[in-house]
Amino acid sequence: MKIINCKVIVTCPGRNFVTVKIETDEGVYGIGDATLNGRELAVVSYLEDHLFPCLIGRDPQQIEDIWQYMYRGAYWRRGPVTMAAIGGIDIALWDIKGKIAGLPLYELLGGRSRDGVMVYGHANGVDIEETVDEVAKYIDLGYKAIRAQSGVPGIPSIYGVTEDKMFYEPADEGLPAENVWSTEKYMNHTPKLFEKLREKFGFEHHLLHDAHHRLTPIQAARLGKDLEPYRLFWLEDVVPAENQENFRWIRQHTTTPLAVGEVFNSIHDCQQLFSEQLIDYIRATVVHAGGITHFRRIANLADLYNVRTGCHGPTDLSPVCMGAALHFDTWVPNFGIQEYMRHTEQTDEVFPHDYSFKDGYLYAGSAPGHGVDIDEKLAARYPYKRAYLPVNRLEDGTLYNW
Ligand code: GCO
Ligand code: MG
């Protein structure tokens, strides 16, 4: 079997998605997601100009060899653009392997470890009252786990709190909007949200929260402590993880479980956090962490240290990523949870898929491969649009993390 054609399809049915399609001389093809939010076209160039030409004529069944060729062969290892491009191809190759075998991807990985994959939804409101109402809606939909984010008095607009409730996180067309941020105001407000949520709903549901890299280590330690009475499932991205020693600090002060890693792209980003047992959940994805082939290594290393997976699943990754992640989650022994921000109807139409939601769980489906396809005709109706998530400035104008 030989690869005879590779292409990339960029479509924007709400958000921009970069999709890899690999075709073989036997008519079987595979689909992969290579979306890198806000830097989509850099990945397109990496794929078209540098990786696709090397794939023509190769046997698509040699996934490991192709992965090593793309990673070692480039000399320039790691990095979000490189790893998203490798990830997109790797996912497509696993899709092909599943289709040849006539087996769903989780069977190739080692079979099912669970029936369904517990997911968390996103509830957000302009204030505590609205957030409480939004959490109630997710509970009514059957969710067992809900991430709660609320607007903060005195901060006019916060990334993570949008007007669109069920199909959260539209990106703004054009250049990034600028928000204003105050960690002090946020720190005073957030424990009150969780106090209200536990008062109203009790302790039956898992609650999660994302600080989106906006705290210093000492602030993170304080927030973790303040949230302890509300027993969060996790507190996410309290500080940027470039300096991983920060986590030693935070860890010594709080028993609130910590999650990090949605911007990680390699096992080397994880090693210290795992081996020193500084985190509880790893948030990387099959797309940004170099595909199933590399993410599997990350999960295996995590397992040695009792770290569980909590794959990133935002609406800026396509249903192809979600499909592949769900097969991975169905297999991986040290599974924790899967993020599930619902895609818009247009996005779901462009990417027909076999997975389904029921009572707080997503089910991967039994179609061969990862079970997600792309309707190319429909995709062509939604051309790329320059769009970004916002940036943040402190109240005095200093550029800050968003
Ligand atoms: C999450 C994330 C996302 C990211 C987005 C960046 O926890 O889902 O924080 O909302 O901000 O994916 O591209
Ligand atoms: Mg996050």
Tab-separated table of C-alpha atoms and ligand atoms in Angstrom:
chain	number	residue	atom	x	y	z
A	1	MET	CA	0.000	0.000	0.000
A	2	LYS	CA	1.259	3.477	-0.901
A	3	ILE	CA	0.358	7.060	-0.133
A	4	ILE	CA	-0.502	8.699	-3.453
A	5	ASN	CA	-1.912	12.060	-2.409
A	6	CYS	CA	-2.000	14.349	0.621
A	7	LYS	CA	-3.981	17.517	0.998
A	8	VAL	CA	-4.989	20.040	3.573
A	9	ILE	CA	-8.482	21.481	3.812
A	10	VAL	CA	-8.980	24.787	5.643
A	11	THR	CA	-12.554	25.593	6.538
A	12	CYS	CA	-14.293	28.044	8.862
A	13	PRO	CA	-17.804	26.903	9.790
A	14	GLY	CA	-17.622	29.175	12.868
A	15	ARG	CA	-13.962	28.564	13.770
A	16	ASN	CA	-10.969	27.895	11.491
A	17	PHE	CA	-10.051	24.213	11.161
A	18	VAL	CA	-7.053	22.649	9.401
A	19	THR	CA	-7.790	19.113	8.205
A	20	VAL	CA	-5.317	16.639	6.697
A	21	LYS	CA	-6.489	14.074	4.156
A	22	ILE	CA	-4.152	11.240	3.113
A	23	GLU	CA	-5.129	9.075	0.138
A	24	THR	CA	-3.732	5.663	-0.780
A	25	ASP	CA	-3.441	3.640	-3.983
A	26	GLU	CA	-6.025	1.199	-2.578
A	27	GLY	CA	-8.731	3.829	-2.228
A	28	VAL	CA	-8.594	3.953	1.600
A	29	TYR	CA	-8.051	7.437	3.003
A	30	GLY	CA	-7.438	8.900	6.451
A	31	ILE	CA	-8.436	12.199	8.058
A	32	GLY	CA	-6.463	14.145	10.675
A	33	ASP	CA	-6.880	17.419	12.563
A	34	ALA	CA	-3.908	19.833	12.542
A	35	THR	CA	-5.605	22.978	13.862
A	36	LEU	CA	-3.509	25.428	15.869
A	37	ASN	CA	-5.804	28.234	16.929
A	38	GLY	CA	-4.643	31.667	15.734
A	39	ARG	CA	-1.665	30.187	13.821
A	40	GLU	CA	-3.598	27.943	11.430
A	41	LEU	CA	-1.850	28.955	8.211
A	42	ALA	CA	1.633	28.373	9.637
A	43	VAL	CA	0.689	24.699	10.054
A	44	VAL	CA	-0.750	24.606	6.528
A	45	SER	CA	2.596	25.749	5.141
A	46	TYR	CA	4.531	23.271	7.310
A	47	LEU	CA	2.345	20.475	5.961
A	48	GLU	CA	2.231	21.472	2.300
A	49	ASP	CA	5.749	22.786	1.877
A	50	HIS	CA	7.701	20.422	4.099
A	51	LEU	CA	5.886	17.227	5.149
A	52	PHE	CA	3.536	16.158	2.339
A	53	PRO	CA	6.302	15.866	-0.296
A	54	CYS	CA	8.089	13.323	1.959
A	55	LEU	CA	5.020	11.125	2.309
A	56	ILE	CA	4.260	10.331	-1.315
A	57	GLY	CA	5.137	6.706	-2.113
A	58	ARG	CA	5.502	5.641	1.544
A	59	ASP	CA	3.567	2.779	3.116
A	60	PRO	CA	0.918	4.452	5.356
A	61	GLN	CA	0.940	1.394	7.624
A	62	GLN	CA	4.432	2.286	8.899
A	63	ILE	CA	3.110	4.869	11.334
A	64	GLU	CA	6.036	4.725	13.755
A	65	ASP	CA	8.669	5.024	11.045
A	66	ILE	CA	6.857	7.968	9.431
A	67	TRP	CA	6.529	9.669	12.836
A	68	GLN	CA	10.258	9.295	13.524
A	69	TYR	CA	11.058	10.532	10.029
A	70	MET	CA	8.988	13.697	10.525
A	71	TYR	CA	10.308	14.319	14.053
A	72	ARG	CA	13.975	13.285	13.952
A	73	GLY	CA	14.418	13.962	10.266
A	74	ALA	CA	13.509	17.647	10.610
A	75	TYR	CA	16.399	18.325	13.017
A	76	TRP	CA	14.166	21.085	14.509
A	77	ARG	CA	12.214	19.134	17.077
A	78	ARG	CA	9.092	20.007	19.091
A	79	GLY	CA	7.214	23.319	18.984
A	80	PRO	CA	3.470	23.861	18.447
A	81	VAL	CA	3.545	24.281	14.644
A	82	THR	CA	5.761	21.237	14.042
A	83	MET	CA	3.880	19.000	16.455
A	84	ALA	CA	0.391	20.001	15.236
A	85	ALA	CA	1.483	19.208	11.656
A	86	ILE	CA	2.951	15.843	12.717
A	87	GLY	CA	-0.158	15.235	14.845
A	88	GLY	CA	-2.506	15.832	11.902
A	89	ILE	CA	-0.659	13.325	9.724
A	90	ASP	CA	-0.350	10.771	12.532
A	91	ILE	CA	-4.105	10.868	13.255
A	92	ALA	CA	-4.841	10.350	9.543
A	93	LEU	CA	-2.465	7.353	9.430
A	94	TRP	CA	-4.128	5.726	12.469
A	95	ASP	CA	-7.468	6.330	10.732
A	96	ILE	CA	-6.176	4.486	7.659
A	97	LYS	CA	-4.893	1.600	9.799
A	98	GLY	CA	-8.278	1.258	11.473
A	99	LYS	CA	-10.059	1.257	8.136
A	100	ILE	CA	-7.729	-1.410	6.702
A	101	ALA	CA	-8.262	-3.588	9.778
A	102	GLY	CA	-12.000	-2.862	9.849
A	103	LEU	CA	-11.620	-1.920	13.527
A	104	PRO	CA	-12.352	1.165	15.606
A	105	LEU	CA	-9.169	2.912	16.706
A	106	TYR	CA	-9.553	1.948	20.365
A	107	GLU	CA	-9.258	-1.715	19.364
A	108	LEU	CA	-5.874	-1.036	17.754
A	109	LEU	CA	-4.659	0.660	20.926
A	110	GLY	CA	-5.535	-2.272	23.175
A	111	GLY	CA	-9.317	-2.341	23.383
A	112	ARG	CA	-11.901	-0.697	25.582
A	113	SER	CA	-11.071	0.100	29.192
A	114	ARG	CA	-14.497	1.694	29.726
A	115	ASP	CA	-17.868	1.985	28.012
A	116	GLY	CA	-18.223	5.751	27.912
A	117	VAL	CA	-15.947	8.725	28.369
A	118	MET	CA	-16.914	11.165	31.134
A	119	VAL	CA	-16.885	14.702	29.776
A	120	TYR	CA	-17.154	18.148	31.298
A	121	GLY	CA	-19.196	20.974	29.817
A	122	HIS	CA	-18.646	24.717	30.092
A	123	ALA	CA	-21.026	26.848	32.127
A	124	ASN	CA	-20.340	30.563	32.179
A	125	GLY	CA	-22.277	33.671	33.148
A	126	VAL	CA	-21.778	37.417	33.515
A	127	ASP	CA	-22.168	37.073	37.294
A	128	ILE	CA	-22.552	34.376	39.948
A	129	GLU	CA	-26.346	34.152	39.566
A	130	GLU	CA	-26.168	33.614	35.818
A	131	THR	CA	-23.361	31.061	36.191
A	132	VAL	CA	-25.421	29.121	38.732
A	133	ASP	CA	-28.319	29.056	36.229
A	134	GLU	CA	-25.994	27.853	33.480
A	135	VAL	CA	-24.633	25.058	35.672
A	136	ALA	CA	-28.248	23.990	36.309
A	137	LYS	CA	-28.785	23.690	32.535
A	138	TYR	CA	-25.783	21.366	32.178
A	139	ILE	CA	-27.009	19.273	35.100
A	140	ASP	CA	-30.390	18.993	33.341
A	141	LEU	CA	-28.598	17.837	30.176
A	142	GLY	CA	-27.105	14.989	32.218
A	143	TYR	CA	-23.529	16.251	32.640
A	144	LYS	CA	-21.669	14.740	35.600
A	145	ALA	CA	-18.897	17.330	35.461
A	146	ILE	CA	-19.098	21.051	34.737
A	147	ARG	CA	-16.495	23.787	34.429
A	148	ALA	CA	-17.784	27.053	35.924
A	149	GLN	CA	-16.472	30.524	34.999
A	150	SER	CA	-18.073	33.784	36.031
A	151	GLY	CA	-17.677	37.457	35.143
A	152	VAL	CA	-15.982	39.489	37.870
A	153	PRO	CA	-17.336	42.808	39.195
A	154	GLY	CA	-15.139	45.646	37.936
A	155	ILE	CA	-13.742	43.680	34.946
A	156	PRO	CA	-15.856	44.528	31.875
A	157	SER	CA	-15.050	41.515	29.686
A	158	ILE	CA	-13.246	38.251	30.468
A	159	TYR	CA	-12.089	35.589	28.053
A	160	GLY	CA	-13.858	32.407	29.125
A	161	VAL	CA	-17.176	34.172	29.763
A	162	THR	CA	-19.059	34.637	26.491
A	163	GLU	CA	-22.551	35.580	25.374
A	164	ASP	CA	-22.939	32.337	23.477
A	165	LYS	CA	-23.708	29.776	26.160
A	166	MET	CA	-24.085	26.357	24.564
A	167	PHE	CA	-21.641	26.838	21.670
A	168	TYR	CA	-19.092	28.695	23.642
A	169	GLU	CA	-16.011	30.562	22.462
A	170	PRO	CA	-16.429	32.348	19.193
A	171	ALA	CA	-13.192	34.007	18.007
A	172	ASP	CA	-13.346	37.647	16.910
A	173	GLU	CA	-12.786	38.412	13.233
A	174	GLY	CA	-9.777	40.566	12.450
A	175	LEU	CA	-7.042	41.202	14.982
A	176	PRO	CA	-7.340	40.201	18.673
A	177	ALA	CA	-9.624	42.219	20.948
A	178	GLU	CA	-8.023	43.614	24.119
A	179	ASN	CA	-9.494	42.827	27.545
A	180	VAL	CA	-8.607	44.319	30.917
A	181	TRP	CA	-7.599	42.014	33.761
A	182	SER	CA	-7.243	42.291	37.537
A	183	THR	CA	-6.066	39.198	39.398
A	184	GLU	CA	-6.988	40.747	42.761
A	185	LYS	CA	-10.635	41.235	41.766
A	186	TYR	CA	-10.772	37.728	40.336
A	187	MET	CA	-9.228	36.154	43.451
A	188	ASN	CA	-11.793	37.771	45.745
A	189	HIS	CA	-14.698	36.738	43.563
A	190	THR	CA	-14.027	33.160	42.483
A	191	PRO	CA	-14.370	31.339	45.852
A	192	LYS	CA	-17.820	32.957	46.227
A	193	LEU	CA	-18.917	31.338	42.973
A	194	PHE	CA	-18.001	27.865	44.186
A	195	GLU	CA	-19.517	28.478	47.608
A	196	LYS	CA	-22.831	29.267	45.876
A	197	LEU	CA	-22.580	26.286	43.542
A	198	ARG	CA	-21.995	23.813	46.381
A	199	GLU	CA	-24.734	25.454	48.450
A	200	LYS	CA	-27.196	25.095	45.615
A	201	PHE	CA	-26.242	21.740	44.073
A	202	GLY	CA	-24.409	19.910	46.848
A	203	PHE	CA	-21.385	17.725	46.186
A	204	GLU	CA	-22.812	15.224	43.722
A	205	HIS	CA	-21.338	16.769	40.551
A	206	HIS	CA	-17.723	17.375	39.643
A	207	LEU	CA	-16.869	21.068	39.400
A	208	LEU	CA	-13.856	22.396	37.501
A	209	HIS	CA	-12.329	25.821	37.011
A	210	ASP	CA	-9.779	27.317	34.600
A	211	ALA	CA	-7.486	30.186	35.715
A	212	HIS	CA	-6.005	30.391	32.192
A	213	HIS	CA	-2.391	31.071	33.227
A	214	ARG	CA	-3.264	34.354	34.924
A	215	LEU	CA	-1.851	33.917	38.447
A	216	THR	CA	1.565	34.089	40.078
A	217	PRO	CA	2.639	31.027	42.123
A	218	ILE	CA	1.763	32.635	45.446
A	219	GLN	CA	-1.636	33.734	44.131
A	220	ALA	CA	-2.220	30.231	42.772
A	221	ALA	CA	-1.371	28.715	46.148
A	222	ARG	CA	-3.858	31.081	47.818
A	223	LEU	CA	-6.642	30.353	45.315
A	224	GLY	CA	-6.077	26.607	45.650
A	225	LYS	CA	-6.399	26.914	49.442
A	226	ASP	CA	-9.493	29.118	49.237
A	227	LEU	CA	-11.191	26.600	46.952
A	228	GLU	CA	-10.393	23.539	49.076
A	229	PRO	CA	-13.750	23.475	50.915
A	230	TYR	CA	-15.566	23.135	47.555
A	231	ARG	CA	-13.665	19.983	46.496
A	232	LEU	CA	-12.938	20.853	42.865
A	233	PHE	CA	-12.252	18.056	40.388
A	234	TRP	CA	-9.444	20.292	39.186
A	235	LEU	CA	-8.092	23.799	39.078
A	236	GLU	CA	-6.568	24.362	35.650
A	237	ASP	CA	-3.624	26.374	34.335
A	238	VAL	CA	-3.066	28.461	37.449
A	239	VAL	CA	0.307	29.667	36.153
A	240	PRO	CA	1.995	29.330	32.769
A	241	ALA	CA	3.988	26.086	32.880
A	242	GLU	CA	7.174	27.339	31.256
A	243	ASN	CA	8.756	27.536	34.692
A	244	GLN	CA	7.774	24.207	36.197
A	245	GLU	CA	9.433	24.892	39.552
A	246	ASN	CA	6.474	27.206	40.150
A	247	PHE	CA	4.365	24.103	40.623
A	248	ARG	CA	6.511	22.881	43.537
A	249	TRP	CA	5.484	25.951	45.358
A	250	ILE	CA	1.812	25.698	44.602
A	251	ARG	CA	1.737	21.989	45.372
A	252	GLN	CA	3.170	22.475	48.857
A	253	HIS	CA	0.314	24.763	49.796
A	254	THR	CA	-2.852	23.203	48.485
A	255	THR	CA	-4.669	19.884	48.088
A	256	THR	CA	-6.857	21.223	45.271
A	257	PRO	CA	-6.052	18.945	42.286
A	258	LEU	CA	-4.078	20.671	39.546
A	259	ALA	CA	-4.373	20.321	35.769
A	260	VAL	CA	-2.085	21.813	33.155
A	261	GLY	CA	-0.773	21.221	29.646
A	262	GLU	CA	-3.189	22.396	26.953
A	263	VAL	CA	-0.295	24.281	25.326
A	264	PHE	CA	2.199	21.408	25.752
A	265	ASN	CA	3.432	19.656	22.642
A	266	SER	CA	5.947	17.100	23.837
A	267	ILE	CA	6.704	14.546	26.522
A	268	HIS	CA	9.620	16.757	27.539
A	269	ASP	CA	7.145	19.455	28.652
A	270	CYS	CA	5.643	16.913	31.050
A	271	GLN	CA	8.593	15.048	32.471
A	272	GLN	CA	9.380	17.215	35.504
A	273	LEU	CA	5.745	17.820	36.387
A	274	PHE	CA	5.105	14.060	36.338
A	275	SER	CA	8.252	12.805	38.012
A	276	GLU	CA	7.963	15.287	40.886
A	277	GLN	CA	4.212	14.590	41.097
A	278	LEU	CA	3.385	18.271	40.818
A	279	ILE	CA	0.136	17.868	38.880
A	280	ASP	CA	-2.848	15.510	38.813
A	281	TYR	CA	-4.112	15.822	35.223
A	282	ILE	CA	-2.374	16.319	31.896
A	283	ARG	CA	-4.342	18.467	29.437
A	284	ALA	CA	-2.500	17.895	26.132
A	285	THR	CA	-4.320	16.737	22.983
A	286	VAL	CA	-3.655	14.181	20.287
A	287	VAL	CA	-3.335	17.085	17.833
A	288	HIS	CA	-0.896	19.411	19.592
A	289	ALA	CA	1.151	16.635	21.184
A	290	GLY	CA	2.193	14.974	17.931
A	291	GLY	CA	-0.710	12.599	17.339
A	292	ILE	CA	-1.749	9.296	18.897
A	293	THR	CA	1.818	7.982	18.563
A	294	HIS	CA	3.369	10.620	20.805
A	295	PHE	CA	0.439	11.324	23.116
A	296	ARG	CA	0.358	7.622	23.981
A	297	ARG	CA	3.921	7.952	25.311
A	298	ILE	CA	2.904	10.945	27.412
A	299	ALA	CA	-0.027	9.030	28.905
A	300	ASN	CA	2.165	6.021	29.671
A	301	LEU	CA	4.722	8.192	31.468
A	302	ALA	CA	1.904	9.942	33.358
A	303	ASP	CA	0.582	6.591	34.543
A	304	LEU	CA	3.857	5.832	36.360
A	305	TYR	CA	3.172	8.846	38.579
A	306	ASN	CA	-0.600	8.498	39.023
A	307	VAL	CA	-1.260	11.420	36.724
A	308	ARG	CA	-4.460	11.021	34.703
A	309	THR	CA	-5.492	12.378	31.308
A	310	GLY	CA	-7.871	15.301	30.837
A	311	CYS	CA	-7.632	16.043	27.122
A	312	HIS	CA	-8.142	19.552	25.905
A	313	GLY	CA	-11.341	19.616	23.815
A	314	PRO	CA	-12.107	23.219	22.888
A	315	THR	CA	-14.173	24.361	19.917
A	316	ASP	CA	-10.962	25.526	18.270
A	317	LEU	CA	-10.106	21.882	17.593
A	318	SER	CA	-12.286	20.089	15.049
A	319	PRO	CA	-14.560	17.067	15.539
A	320	VAL	CA	-11.696	15.011	14.021
A	321	CYS	CA	-9.648	15.759	17.143
A	322	MET	CA	-12.648	14.918	19.317
A	323	GLY	CA	-13.192	11.586	17.521
A	324	ALA	CA	-9.527	10.573	17.843
A	325	ALA	CA	-9.434	11.730	21.486
A	326	LEU	CA	-12.512	9.679	22.343
A	327	HIS	CA	-10.936	6.492	20.985
A	328	PHE	CA	-7.808	7.304	22.952
A	329	ASP	CA	-9.865	7.998	26.097
A	330	THR	CA	-11.805	4.758	25.641
A	331	TRP	CA	-8.542	2.824	25.765
A	332	VAL	CA	-6.149	4.764	28.018
A	333	PRO	CA	-5.902	3.081	31.454
A	334	ASN	CA	-5.169	6.309	33.347
A	335	PHE	CA	-8.118	8.246	31.957
A	336	GLY	CA	-9.432	11.148	34.028
A	337	ILE	CA	-11.936	13.208	32.043
A	338	GLN	CA	-12.439	14.700	28.569
A	339	GLU	CA	-13.305	18.345	27.889
A	340	TYR	CA	-16.344	18.733	25.647
A	341	MET	CA	-17.240	22.155	24.331
A	342	ARG	CA	-20.043	21.533	21.923
A	343	HIS	CA	-19.386	22.388	18.260
A	344	THR	CA	-21.875	24.491	16.305
A	345	GLU	CA	-24.379	22.770	14.014
A	346	GLN	CA	-22.494	23.975	10.906
A	347	THR	CA	-19.268	22.445	12.213
A	348	ASP	CA	-20.982	19.140	12.949
A	349	GLU	CA	-22.406	19.110	9.395
A	350	VAL	CA	-18.986	19.688	7.815
A	351	PHE	CA	-17.520	16.855	9.924
A	352	PRO	CA	-19.953	13.893	9.982
A	353	HIS	CA	-19.022	11.732	12.971
A	354	ASP	CA	-19.820	8.515	14.741
A	355	TYR	CA	-19.490	9.695	18.353
A	356	SER	CA	-22.513	10.553	20.489
A	357	PHE	CA	-23.394	12.069	23.874
A	358	LYS	CA	-25.595	10.465	26.512
A	359	ASP	CA	-26.033	11.265	30.206
A	360	GLY	CA	-22.713	12.998	30.732
A	361	TYR	CA	-20.668	10.532	28.661
A	362	LEU	CA	-19.411	10.586	25.082
A	363	TYR	CA	-19.243	7.302	23.193
A	364	ALA	CA	-16.573	6.839	20.527
A	365	GLY	CA	-18.708	4.722	18.175
A	366	SER	CA	-17.699	1.525	16.373
A	367	ALA	CA	-16.921	2.735	12.829
A	368	PRO	CA	-13.453	1.684	11.596
A	369	GLY	CA	-10.709	4.235	12.320
A	370	HIS	CA	-11.698	7.258	14.395
A	371	GLY	CA	-15.119	7.569	12.786
A	372	VAL	CA	-14.946	11.219	11.668
A	373	ASP	CA	-15.002	12.388	8.048
A	374	ILE	CA	-15.065	15.736	6.256
A	375	ASP	CA	-17.663	16.847	3.696
A	376	GLU	CA	-15.317	18.684	1.350
A	377	LYS	CA	-18.062	20.358	-0.709
A	378	LEU	CA	-19.641	21.814	2.391
A	379	ALA	CA	-16.244	22.759	3.826
A	380	ALA	CA	-15.529	24.798	0.684
A	381	ARG	CA	-18.516	27.005	1.476
A	382	TYR	CA	-16.744	28.306	4.602
A	383	PRO	CA	-13.373	29.777	3.575
A	384	TYR	CA	-10.681	30.748	6.091
A	385	LYS	CA	-11.338	33.959	8.018
A	386	ARG	CA	-8.672	35.715	10.032
A	387	ALA	CA	-9.937	35.465	13.629
A	388	TYR	CA	-8.370	35.490	17.070
A	389	LEU	CA	-9.145	35.022	20.727
A	390	PRO	CA	-8.441	38.162	22.783
A	391	VAL	CA	-5.315	39.401	24.548
A	392	ASN	CA	-5.256	40.788	28.105
A	393	ARG	CA	-3.865	43.965	29.657
A	394	LEU	CA	-3.651	44.802	33.340
A	395	GLU	CA	-5.560	47.857	34.540
A	396	ASP	CA	-2.445	50.025	34.056
A	397	GLY	CA	-2.074	48.902	30.435
A	398	THR	CA	0.652	46.245	30.882
A	399	LEU	CA	0.269	43.348	28.454
A	400	TYR	CA	-0.572	40.199	30.437
A	401	ASN	CA	-1.464	36.528	29.971
A	402	TRP	CA	-4.942	35.858	28.663
B	1	GCO	C1	-9.846	25.354	27.645
B	1	GCO	C2	-8.993	26.413	27.066
B	1	GCO	C3	-9.399	26.977	25.739
B	1	GCO	C4	-8.200	27.702	25.134
B	1	GCO	C5	-8.229	27.731	23.661
B	1	GCO	C6	-7.014	28.419	23.109
B	1	GCO	O1	-9.628	25.057	28.806
B	1	GCO	O2	-10.627	24.808	26.923
B	1	GCO	O3	-8.477	27.272	27.987
B	1	GCO	O4	-10.518	27.753	25.846
B	1	GCO	O5	-8.151	28.998	25.601
B	1	GCO	O6	-8.342	26.440	23.199
B	1	GCO	O7	-6.930	28.245	21.741
B	2	MG	MG	-7.922	25.831	29.603
